[in-house]
Amino acid sequence: MLIREQVPLAPLTTLGVGGPARYFIEACTEDEVLEAVGFAHARQLPLFVLGGGSNLVVADSGFPGVVLKVGIVDVSQAAAPDGEVIFDAGAGVDWDALVAKTVEAGCAGLECLSGIPGTVGGTPVQNVGAYGQEVAETIREVRVLDLRSLETTTLTNAECRFSYRSSLFNATGRGRGRYIILRVSFALRHGGKPTIRYAELQEFLGHHPAEPALAEVRAAVREIRHRKGMLIVLGDDDAHSAGSFFKNPIVPMSVFTELAARLEARGWQLPSYPAGDGFRKLPAAWLVEHAGFPKGYIKGAAGISPRHALAIINRGDATAADILVLKDEIQERVKDKFGIELQLEPVFVGF
Ligand SMILES: Cc1cc2nc3c(=O)[nH]c(=O)nc-3n(C[C@H](O)[C@H](O)[C@H](O)COP(=O)(O)OP(=O)(O)OC[C@H]3O[C@@H](n4cnc5c(N)ncnc54)[C@H](O)[C@@H]3O)c2cc1C
């Protein structure tokens, strides 16, 4: 196991900002993960687990402890007695490569999550979702190293407490920082139909003559993402982001009704979606744009993607401080104008 020092983190993230890791270790087996944890504990250094770096903002000063990249990359596939197929993948497996494999095997359940950057181990953390699917719908178990007991254990889907962009692994005061994800298993439907419930996907596939195959839905999702700069493609500068920077706010019905009425008086129709009993989900993109931040907005070396209202991008040589200035400005103006506090989606490292 190679232990490196002062390793720049910016190139290991999609946003491309931030300083170095004091120590950097890539662990390719469960034993190596434990060894790396031992290294950090022995020196009383903080530990940060890095996946594909696609949901991170790293501080300009870097991370003063051990950055551990889980490089467990094997995948197995087995038929379950109930007709499902179980894909069991190491945390370090590239997420989109796993999705491609499941689609090629004719298994439904992950096709709408095509093209999301990052690793398998990163997906349960914020219960990644897109175009009508979330990983919570198909995750069967998550194998973890519990940093309290230093034992490996397997968590069931229910134990992961998934909800919108949240789980045991990122919820404040619960399991945050307690577990290192080693493997994730997904239960998929062999021969199952693709999920086409998201309006934009339905529209894209609208002229499709027959019922689209899984591979066609995967291709459609990747194309939609590409058009929005949400697919990591070499040379696409708009993809230098951490994905959506803000979560879609979920507000009590009373807050929604009051705000919608106030905006209607100004001639604005506030869009919203159902979010469970007594709640509505508001599109953060609408709030950001109507607070005066159009797509393509520029603030020094940072900006908003010309193709996606929620993606703060690094326009070339931005620092983490540049990104934060723009983020603060957006949050403040949305709060002033609509009374809504936008919650952040990326993880902030070393701040
Ligand atoms: C262009 C673009 C598009 C995106 N589109 C979407 C989208 O459609 N939907 C969506 O939900 N997200 C989206 N994202 C965000 C991001 O891709 C996902 O959140 C992804 O799952 C993060 O995985 P990662 O491996 O890159 O994790 P990282 O960014 O490296 O880490 C994110 C968090 O997960 C933790 N983590 C990572 N691996 C492990 C592990 N093995 N054990 C414990 N903790 C771990 C880290 O400590 C950190 O807290 C997008 C990002 C970009 C840049």
JSON list of C-alpha atoms and ligand atoms in Angstrom, two decimals, residues 14 48-56 70 91 116-119 121-123 125-130 165 179-181 225 229-232 239 241-244 345 347, ligand 1:
[
{"chain": "A", "resi": 14, "resn": "THR", "atom": "CA", "xyz": [-14.62, 17.33, -11.34]},
{"chain": "A", "resi": 48, "resn": "PHE", "atom": "CA", "xyz": [-11.58, 11.71, 4.39]},
{"chain": "A", "resi": 49, "resn": "VAL", "atom": "CA", "xyz": [-12.87, 9.04, 2.02]},
{"chain": "A", "resi": 50, "resn": "LEU", "atom": "CA", "xyz": [-12.63, 10.05, -1.63]},
{"chain": "A", "resi": 51, "resn": "GLY", "atom": "CA", "xyz": [-14.66, 8.46, -4.41]},
{"chain": "A", "resi": 52, "resn": "GLY", "atom": "CA", "xyz": [-14.64, 9.94, -7.91]},
{"chain": "A", "resi": 53, "resn": "GLY", "atom": "CA", "xyz": [-14.51, 13.50, -6.55]},
{"chain": "A", "resi": 54, "resn": "SER", "atom": "CA", "xyz": [-17.67, 14.49, -8.43]},
{"chain": "A", "resi": 55, "resn": "ASN", "atom": "CA", "xyz": [-19.57, 15.90, -5.49]},
{"chain": "A", "resi": 56, "resn": "LEU", "atom": "CA", "xyz": [-16.81, 17.81, -3.73]},
{"chain": "A", "resi": 70, "resn": "VAL", "atom": "CA", "xyz": [-11.24, 3.08, -1.95]},
{"chain": "A", "resi": 91, "resn": "ALA", "atom": "CA", "xyz": [-16.87, 0.84, -3.94]},
{"chain": "A", "resi": 116, "resn": "ILE", "atom": "CA", "xyz": [-23.71, 10.20, -13.37]},
{"chain": "A", "resi": 117, "resn": "PRO", "atom": "CA", "xyz": [-20.01, 10.61, -12.64]},
{"chain": "A", "resi": 118, "resn": "GLY", "atom": "CA", "xyz": [-18.24, 9.08, -9.65]},
{"chain": "A", "resi": 119, "resn": "THR", "atom": "CA", "xyz": [-17.93, 5.68, -8.08]},
{"chain": "A", "resi": 121, "resn": "GLY", "atom": "CA", "xyz": [-19.28, 3.80, -3.26]},
{"chain": "A", "resi": 122, "resn": "GLY", "atom": "CA", "xyz": [-20.36, 7.41, -3.71]},
{"chain": "A", "resi": 123, "resn": "THR", "atom": "CA", "xyz": [-23.91, 6.58, -4.80]},
{"chain": "A", "resi": 125, "resn": "VAL", "atom": "CA", "xyz": [-24.07, 8.59, 0.29]},
{"chain": "A", "resi": 126, "resn": "GLN", "atom": "CA", "xyz": [-26.51, 11.11, -1.14]},
{"chain": "A", "resi": 127, "resn": "ASN", "atom": "CA", "xyz": [-28.87, 8.50, -2.61]},
{"chain": "A", "resi": 128, "resn": "VAL", "atom": "CA", "xyz": [-28.10, 9.66, -6.12]},
{"chain": "A", "resi": 129, "resn": "GLY", "atom": "CA", "xyz": [-31.03, 10.15, -8.38]},
{"chain": "A", "resi": 130, "resn": "ALA", "atom": "CA", "xyz": [-31.87, 11.40, -11.85]},
{"chain": "A", "resi": 165, "resn": "ARG", "atom": "CA", "xyz": [-30.37, 13.23, -1.45]},
{"chain": "A", "resi": 179, "resn": "TYR", "atom": "CA", "xyz": [-18.78, 4.24, 7.78]},
{"chain": "A", "resi": 180, "resn": "ILE", "atom": "CA", "xyz": [-16.46, 3.53, 4.89]},
{"chain": "A", "resi": 181, "resn": "ILE", "atom": "CA", "xyz": [-18.45, 1.94, 2.10]},
{"chain": "A", "resi": 225, "resn": "ARG", "atom": "CA", "xyz": [-27.21, 14.99, -19.80]},
{"chain": "A", "resi": 229, "resn": "GLY", "atom": "CA", "xyz": [-23.21, 19.77, -19.65]},
{"chain": "A", "resi": 230, "resn": "MET", "atom": "CA", "xyz": [-24.03, 17.11, -17.05]},
{"chain": "A", "resi": 231, "resn": "LEU", "atom": "CA", "xyz": [-21.95, 14.39, -18.69]},
{"chain": "A", "resi": 232, "resn": "ILE", "atom": "CA", "xyz": [-18.21, 14.38, -18.15]},
{"chain": "A", "resi": 239, "resn": "ALA", "atom": "CA", "xyz": [-18.89, 19.92, -17.03]},
{"chain": "A", "resi": 241, "resn": "SER", "atom": "CA", "xyz": [-18.74, 21.37, -11.81]},
{"chain": "A", "resi": 242, "resn": "ALA", "atom": "CA", "xyz": [-19.82, 19.35, -8.82]},
{"chain": "A", "resi": 243, "resn": "GLY", "atom": "CA", "xyz": [-23.19, 18.66, -10.48]},
{"chain": "A", "resi": 244, "resn": "SER", "atom": "CA", "xyz": [-26.16, 20.47, -8.99]},
{"chain": "A", "resi": 345, "resn": "GLU", "atom": "CA", "xyz": [-25.59, 19.36, -2.42]},
{"chain": "A", "resi": 347, "resn": "VAL", "atom": "CA", "xyz": [-19.60, 17.95, 0.29]},
{"chain": "B", "resi": 1, "resn": "LIG", "atom": "C1", "xyz": [-21.48, 16.68, -14.12]},
{"chain": "B", "resi": 1, "resn": "LIG", "atom": "C2", "xyz": [-22.09, 16.09, -12.88]},
{"chain": "B", "resi": 1, "resn": "LIG", "atom": "C3", "xyz": [-23.39, 15.57, -12.90]},
{"chain": "B", "resi": 1, "resn": "LIG", "atom": "C4", "xyz": [-23.95, 15.03, -11.75]},
{"chain": "B", "resi": 1, "resn": "LIG", "atom": "N1", "xyz": [-25.22, 14.53, -11.82]},
{"chain": "B", "resi": 1, "resn": "LIG", "atom": "C5", "xyz": [-25.81, 14.01, -10.70]},
{"chain": "B", "resi": 1, "resn": "LIG", "atom": "C6", "xyz": [-27.15, 13.53, -10.75]},
{"chain": "B", "resi": 1, "resn": "LIG", "atom": "O1", "xyz": [-27.78, 13.52, -11.79]},
{"chain": "B", "resi": 1, "resn": "LIG", "atom": "N2", "xyz": [-27.68, 13.03, -9.61]},
{"chain": "B", "resi": 1, "resn": "LIG", "atom": "C7", "xyz": [-26.98, 12.99, -8.44]},
{"chain": "B", "resi": 1, "resn": "LIG", "atom": "O2", "xyz": [-27.55, 12.53, -7.45]},
{"chain": "B", "resi": 1, "resn": "LIG", "atom": "N3", "xyz": [-25.71, 13.43, -8.37]},
{"chain": "B", "resi": 1, "resn": "LIG", "atom": "C8", "xyz": [-25.12, 13.95, -9.47]},
{"chain": "B", "resi": 1, "resn": "LIG", "atom": "N4", "xyz": [-23.83, 14.44, -9.40]},
{"chain": "B", "resi": 1, "resn": "LIG", "atom": "C9", "xyz": [-23.10, 14.39, -8.13]},
{"chain": "B", "resi": 1, "resn": "LIG", "atom": "C10", "xyz": [-22.14, 13.17, -7.98]},
{"chain": "B", "resi": 1, "resn": "LIG", "atom": "O3", "xyz": [-21.79, 12.68, -9.23]},
{"chain": "B", "resi": 1, "resn": "LIG", "atom": "C11", "xyz": [-22.76, 12.05, -7.16]},
{"chain": "B", "resi": 1, "resn": "LIG", "atom": "O4", "xyz": [-23.11, 12.51, -5.89]},
{"chain": "B", "resi": 1, "resn": "LIG", "atom": "C12", "xyz": [-21.78, 10.87, -7.03]},
{"chain": "B", "resi": 1, "resn": "LIG", "atom": "O5", "xyz": [-22.45, 9.74, -6.57]},
{"chain": "B", "resi": 1, "resn": "LIG", "atom": "C13", "xyz": [-20.61, 11.16, -6.09]},
{"chain": "B", "resi": 1, "resn": "LIG", "atom": "O6", "xyz": [-19.77, 10.03, -6.11]},
{"chain": "B", "resi": 1, "resn": "LIG", "atom": "P1", "xyz": [-18.20, 10.13, -6.00]},
{"chain": "B", "resi": 1, "resn": "LIG", "atom": "O7", "xyz": [-17.66, 8.75, -6.06]},
{"chain": "B", "resi": 1, "resn": "LIG", "atom": "O8", "xyz": [-17.68, 11.08, -7.01]},
{"chain": "B", "resi": 1, "resn": "LIG", "atom": "O9", "xyz": [-18.04, 10.72, -4.53]},
{"chain": "B", "resi": 1, "resn": "LIG", "atom": "P2", "xyz": [-17.11, 11.91, -4.03]},
{"chain": "B", "resi": 1, "resn": "LIG", "atom": "O10", "xyz": [-17.51, 13.17, -4.72]},
{"chain": "B", "resi": 1, "resn": "LIG", "atom": "O11", "xyz": [-15.69, 11.54, -4.08]},
{"chain": "B", "resi": 1, "resn": "LIG", "atom": "O12", "xyz": [-17.56, 12.00, -2.50]},
{"chain": "B", "resi": 1, "resn": "LIG", "atom": "C14", "xyz": [-18.86, 12.46, -2.17]},
{"chain": "B", "resi": 1, "resn": "LIG", "atom": "C15", "xyz": [-19.16, 12.06, -0.71]},
{"chain": "B", "resi": 1, "resn": "LIG", "atom": "O13", "xyz": [-19.26, 10.64, -0.65]},
{"chain": "B", "resi": 1, "resn": "LIG", "atom": "C16", "xyz": [-18.31, 10.14, 0.29]},
{"chain": "B", "resi": 1, "resn": "LIG", "atom": "N5", "xyz": [-17.82, 8.86, -0.22]},
{"chain": "B", "resi": 1, "resn": "LIG", "atom": "C17", "xyz": [-17.37, 8.57, -1.46]},
{"chain": "B", "resi": 1, "resn": "LIG", "atom": "N6", "xyz": [-17.00, 7.29, -1.52]},
{"chain": "B", "resi": 1, "resn": "LIG", "atom": "C18", "xyz": [-17.20, 6.77, -0.30]},
{"chain": "B", "resi": 1, "resn": "LIG", "atom": "C19", "xyz": [-16.98, 5.49, 0.29]},
{"chain": "B", "resi": 1, "resn": "LIG", "atom": "N7", "xyz": [-16.47, 4.47, -0.40]},
{"chain": "B", "resi": 1, "resn": "LIG", "atom": "N8", "xyz": [-17.28, 5.33, 1.61]},
{"chain": "B", "resi": 1, "resn": "LIG", "atom": "C20", "xyz": [-17.79, 6.35, 2.34]},
{"chain": "B", "resi": 1, "resn": "LIG", "atom": "N9", "xyz": [-18.02, 7.57, 1.84]},
{"chain": "B", "resi": 1, "resn": "LIG", "atom": "C21", "xyz": [-17.72, 7.77, 0.54]},
{"chain": "B", "resi": 1, "resn": "LIG", "atom": "C22", "xyz": [-17.22, 11.18, 0.38]},
{"chain": "B", "resi": 1, "resn": "LIG", "atom": "O14", "xyz": [-16.54, 11.10, 1.61]},
{"chain": "B", "resi": 1, "resn": "LIG", "atom": "C23", "xyz": [-18.06, 12.45, 0.26]},
{"chain": "B", "resi": 1, "resn": "LIG", "atom": "O15", "xyz": [-18.64, 12.74, 1.50]},
{"chain": "B", "resi": 1, "resn": "LIG", "atom": "C24", "xyz": [-23.23, 14.99, -10.54]},
{"chain": "B", "resi": 1, "resn": "LIG", "atom": "C25", "xyz": [-21.91, 15.52, -10.51]},
{"chain": "B", "resi": 1, "resn": "LIG", "atom": "C26", "xyz": [-21.36, 16.06, -11.67]},
{"chain": "B", "resi": 1, "resn": "LIG", "atom": "C27", "xyz": [-19.98, 16.61, -11.63]}
]
